[in-house]
mmCIF file of C-alpha atoms in Angstrom:
data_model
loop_
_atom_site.group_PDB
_atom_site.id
_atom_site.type_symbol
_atom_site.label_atom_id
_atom_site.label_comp_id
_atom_site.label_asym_id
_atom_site.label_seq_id
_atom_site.Cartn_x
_atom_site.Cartn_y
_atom_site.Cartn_z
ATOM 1 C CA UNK A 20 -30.667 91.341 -15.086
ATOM 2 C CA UNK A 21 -33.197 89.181 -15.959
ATOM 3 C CA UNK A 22 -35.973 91.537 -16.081
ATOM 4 C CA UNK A 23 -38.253 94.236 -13.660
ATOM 5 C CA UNK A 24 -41.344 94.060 -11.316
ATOM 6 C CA UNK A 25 -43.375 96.875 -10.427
ATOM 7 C CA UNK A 26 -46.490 97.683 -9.102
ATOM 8 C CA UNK A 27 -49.472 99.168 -10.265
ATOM 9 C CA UNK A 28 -51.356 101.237 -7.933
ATOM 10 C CA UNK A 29 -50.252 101.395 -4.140
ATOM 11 C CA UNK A 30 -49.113 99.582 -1.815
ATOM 12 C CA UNK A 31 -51.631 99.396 1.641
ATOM 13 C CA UNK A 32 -49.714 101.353 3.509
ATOM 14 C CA UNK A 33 -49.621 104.278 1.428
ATOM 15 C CA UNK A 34 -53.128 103.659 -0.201
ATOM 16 C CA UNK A 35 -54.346 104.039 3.970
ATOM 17 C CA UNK A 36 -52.469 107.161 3.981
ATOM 18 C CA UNK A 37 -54.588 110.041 6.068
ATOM 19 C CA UNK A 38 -54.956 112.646 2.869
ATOM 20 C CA UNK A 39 -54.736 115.409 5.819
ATOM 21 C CA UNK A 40 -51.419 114.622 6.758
ATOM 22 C CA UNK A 41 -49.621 114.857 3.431
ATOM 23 C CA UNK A 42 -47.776 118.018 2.372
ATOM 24 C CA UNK A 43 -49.409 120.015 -0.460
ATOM 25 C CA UNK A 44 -46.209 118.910 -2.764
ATOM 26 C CA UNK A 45 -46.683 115.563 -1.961
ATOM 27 C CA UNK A 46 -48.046 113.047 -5.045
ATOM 28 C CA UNK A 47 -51.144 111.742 -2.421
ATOM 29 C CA UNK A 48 -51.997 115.003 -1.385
ATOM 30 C CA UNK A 49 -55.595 115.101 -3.143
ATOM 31 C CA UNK A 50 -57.999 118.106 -3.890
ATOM 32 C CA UNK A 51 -61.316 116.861 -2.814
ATOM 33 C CA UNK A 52 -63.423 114.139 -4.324
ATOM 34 C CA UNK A 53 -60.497 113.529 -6.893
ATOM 35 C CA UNK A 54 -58.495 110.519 -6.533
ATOM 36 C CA UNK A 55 -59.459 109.756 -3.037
ATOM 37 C CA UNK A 56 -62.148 107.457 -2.142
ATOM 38 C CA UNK A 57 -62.193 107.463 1.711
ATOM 39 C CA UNK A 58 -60.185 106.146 4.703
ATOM 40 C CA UNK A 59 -61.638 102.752 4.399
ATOM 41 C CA UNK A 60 -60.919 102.444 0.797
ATOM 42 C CA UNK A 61 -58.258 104.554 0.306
ATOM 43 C CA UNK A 62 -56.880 106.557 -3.300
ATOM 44 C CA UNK A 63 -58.079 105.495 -6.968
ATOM 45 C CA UNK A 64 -55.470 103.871 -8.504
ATOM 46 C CA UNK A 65 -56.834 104.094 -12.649
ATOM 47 C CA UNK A 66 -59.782 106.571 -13.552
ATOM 48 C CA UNK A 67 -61.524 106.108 -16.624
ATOM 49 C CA UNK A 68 -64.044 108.419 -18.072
ATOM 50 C CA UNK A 69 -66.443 106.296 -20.603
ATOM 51 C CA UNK A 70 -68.406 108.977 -22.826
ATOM 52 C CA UNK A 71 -71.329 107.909 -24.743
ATOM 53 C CA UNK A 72 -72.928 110.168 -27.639
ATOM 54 C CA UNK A 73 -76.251 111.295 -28.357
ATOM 55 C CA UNK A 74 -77.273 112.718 -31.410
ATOM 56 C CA UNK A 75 -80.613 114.792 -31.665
ATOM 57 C CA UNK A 76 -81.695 116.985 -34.117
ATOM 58 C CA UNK A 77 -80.122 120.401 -32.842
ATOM 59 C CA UNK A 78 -77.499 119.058 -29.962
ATOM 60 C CA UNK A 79 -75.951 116.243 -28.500
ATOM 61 C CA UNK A 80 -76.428 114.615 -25.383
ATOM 62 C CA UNK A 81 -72.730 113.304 -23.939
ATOM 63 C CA UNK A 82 -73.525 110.576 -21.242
ATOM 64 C CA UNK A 83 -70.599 109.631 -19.195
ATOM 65 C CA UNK A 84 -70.089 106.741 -16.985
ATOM 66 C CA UNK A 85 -66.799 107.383 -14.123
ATOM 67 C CA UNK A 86 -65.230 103.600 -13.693
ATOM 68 C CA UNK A 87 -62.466 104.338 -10.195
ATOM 69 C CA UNK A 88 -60.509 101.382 -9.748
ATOM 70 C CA UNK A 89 -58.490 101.284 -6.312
ATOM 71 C CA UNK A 90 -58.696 99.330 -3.246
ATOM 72 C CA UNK A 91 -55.801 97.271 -2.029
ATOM 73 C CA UNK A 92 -57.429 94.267 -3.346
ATOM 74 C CA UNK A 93 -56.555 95.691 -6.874
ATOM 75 C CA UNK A 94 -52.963 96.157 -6.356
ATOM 76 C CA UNK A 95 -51.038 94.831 -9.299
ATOM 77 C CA UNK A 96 -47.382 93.100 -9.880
ATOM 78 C CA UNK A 97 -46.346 93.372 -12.889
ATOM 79 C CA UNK A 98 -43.257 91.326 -13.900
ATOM 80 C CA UNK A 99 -41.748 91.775 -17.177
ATOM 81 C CA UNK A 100 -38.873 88.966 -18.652
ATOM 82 C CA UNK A 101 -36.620 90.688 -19.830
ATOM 83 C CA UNK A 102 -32.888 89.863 -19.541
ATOM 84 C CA UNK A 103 -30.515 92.767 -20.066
ATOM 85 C CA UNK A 104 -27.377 93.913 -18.922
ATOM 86 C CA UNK A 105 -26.382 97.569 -17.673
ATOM 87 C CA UNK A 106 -23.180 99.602 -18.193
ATOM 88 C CA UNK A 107 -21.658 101.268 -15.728
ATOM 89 C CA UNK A 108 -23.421 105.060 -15.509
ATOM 90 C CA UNK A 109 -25.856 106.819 -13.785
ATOM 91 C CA UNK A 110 -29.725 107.793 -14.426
ATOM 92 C CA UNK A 111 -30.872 104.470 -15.713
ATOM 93 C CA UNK A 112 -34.288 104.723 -17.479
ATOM 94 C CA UNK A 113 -36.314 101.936 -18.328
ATOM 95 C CA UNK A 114 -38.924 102.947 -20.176
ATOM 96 C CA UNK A 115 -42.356 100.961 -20.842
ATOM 97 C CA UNK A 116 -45.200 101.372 -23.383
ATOM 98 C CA UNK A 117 -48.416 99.990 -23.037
ATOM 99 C CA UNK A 118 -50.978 98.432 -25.286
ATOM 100 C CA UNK A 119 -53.875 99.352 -24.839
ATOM 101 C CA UNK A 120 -55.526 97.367 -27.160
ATOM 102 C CA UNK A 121 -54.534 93.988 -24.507
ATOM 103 C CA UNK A 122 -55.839 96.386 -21.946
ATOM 104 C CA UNK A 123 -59.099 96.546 -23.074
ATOM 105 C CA UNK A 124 -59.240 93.676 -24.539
ATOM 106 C CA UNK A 125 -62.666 91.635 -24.678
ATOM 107 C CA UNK A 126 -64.382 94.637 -23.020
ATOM 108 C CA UNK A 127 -67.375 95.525 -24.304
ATOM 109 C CA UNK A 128 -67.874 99.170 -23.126
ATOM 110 C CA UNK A 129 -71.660 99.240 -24.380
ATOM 111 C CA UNK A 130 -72.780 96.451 -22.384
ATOM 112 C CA UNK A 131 -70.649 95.409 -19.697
ATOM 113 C CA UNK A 132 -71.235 96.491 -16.305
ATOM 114 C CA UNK A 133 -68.544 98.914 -14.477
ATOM 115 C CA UNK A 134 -68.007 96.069 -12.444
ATOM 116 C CA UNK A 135 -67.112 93.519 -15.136
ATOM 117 C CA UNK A 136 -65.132 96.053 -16.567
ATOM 118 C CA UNK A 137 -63.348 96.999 -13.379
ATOM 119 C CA UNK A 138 -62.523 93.177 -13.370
ATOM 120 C CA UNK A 139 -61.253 92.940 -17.075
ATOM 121 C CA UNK A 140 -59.099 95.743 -17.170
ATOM 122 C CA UNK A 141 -57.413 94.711 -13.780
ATOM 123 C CA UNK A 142 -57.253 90.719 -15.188
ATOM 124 C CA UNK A 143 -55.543 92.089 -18.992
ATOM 125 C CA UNK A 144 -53.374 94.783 -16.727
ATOM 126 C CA UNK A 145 -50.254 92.511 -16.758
ATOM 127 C CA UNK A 146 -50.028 91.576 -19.985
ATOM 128 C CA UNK A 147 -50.368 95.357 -21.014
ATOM 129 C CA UNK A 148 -46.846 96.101 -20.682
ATOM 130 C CA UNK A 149 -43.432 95.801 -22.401
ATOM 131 C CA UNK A 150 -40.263 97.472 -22.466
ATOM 132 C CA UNK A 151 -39.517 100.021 -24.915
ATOM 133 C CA UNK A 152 -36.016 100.941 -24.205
ATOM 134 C CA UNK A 153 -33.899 100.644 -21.701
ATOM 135 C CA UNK A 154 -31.286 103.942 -21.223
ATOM 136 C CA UNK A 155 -28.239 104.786 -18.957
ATOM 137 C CA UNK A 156 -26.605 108.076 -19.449
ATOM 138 C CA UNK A 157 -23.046 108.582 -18.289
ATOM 139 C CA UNK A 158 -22.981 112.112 -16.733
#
C-alpha cells in the first residue's frame, strides 16, 4: 500500500441525515442541541470549548467561548503517504496520532475571531496527522 485517505467529518449525505429517523444506538442519533446544528446545516463535526479565566479577589469568573465546526463545506480528506505492506490476517488496525500543536498552529485564541479560528484549524487539519502503528492480528 502506498498509504490511507480518510475523512474528517461527514460526508453530505449523512451530515443531511433527518436526526428523527436514526435509531437511539445509532452514532448520529443526537440528544438535543448537542452535535446537531439543524437540517440545513446538518451535525458538528469538531467542538471546541475555549475557557478564559478571571481572577477576582474572592472567585473566579470562567468565560467560555463554544467554536462548532460542521457544514459540508468543512469536510476534510486527509491523505497520509505512507507505503506499507500487510500480512495475511485479520483485524487490521491502523492507528493515527495527532499533533495538536500543527493543529493549532498560528492560532491565537485571545484575539482571533471564532471565525478565523474555525478557518485555521480546518486549513492545519491535514497536516495534523500521522501514523503511529500499523497492526494485524492473526486470530
Amino acid at each position: 500500500f502506498s498509504g490511507i485517505r480518510f475523512k474528517v467529518g461527514l460526508s453530505e449525505t449523512a451530515n443531511t441525515a433527518n436526526p428523527n429517523l436514526v435509531p437511539t444506538n445509532h452514532p448520529l442519533f443526537f440528544d438535543e442541541g448537542e452535535m446537531y446544528f439543524n437540517a440545513d446545516s446538518g451535525y458538528v463535526f469538531n467542538r471546541i470549548e475555549l475557557l478564559e479565566n478571571t481572577l477576582l479577589v474572592d472567585t473566579t469568573i470562567v468565560d467560555t467561548t463554544l467554536i462548532e465546526i460542521g457544514l459540508n463545506e468543512n469536510l476534510r480528506n486527509i491523505v497520509l503517504d505512507y507505503p506499507f505492506s500487510l500480512s495475511l490476517g485479520f483485524n487490521t488496525s491502523i492507528i493515527l496520532q495527532i499533533d495538536y500543536r500543527d493543529w493549532f498552529e498560528l492560532i491565537d485564541f485571545q484575539n482571533d475571531s471564532p471565525s478565523t479560528i474555525v478557518t485555521k484549524i480546518m486549513e492545519n487539519l491535514p497536516n495534523s496527522f500521522d501514523i503511529a502503528a500499523i497492526e494485524t492480528s492473526v486470530n
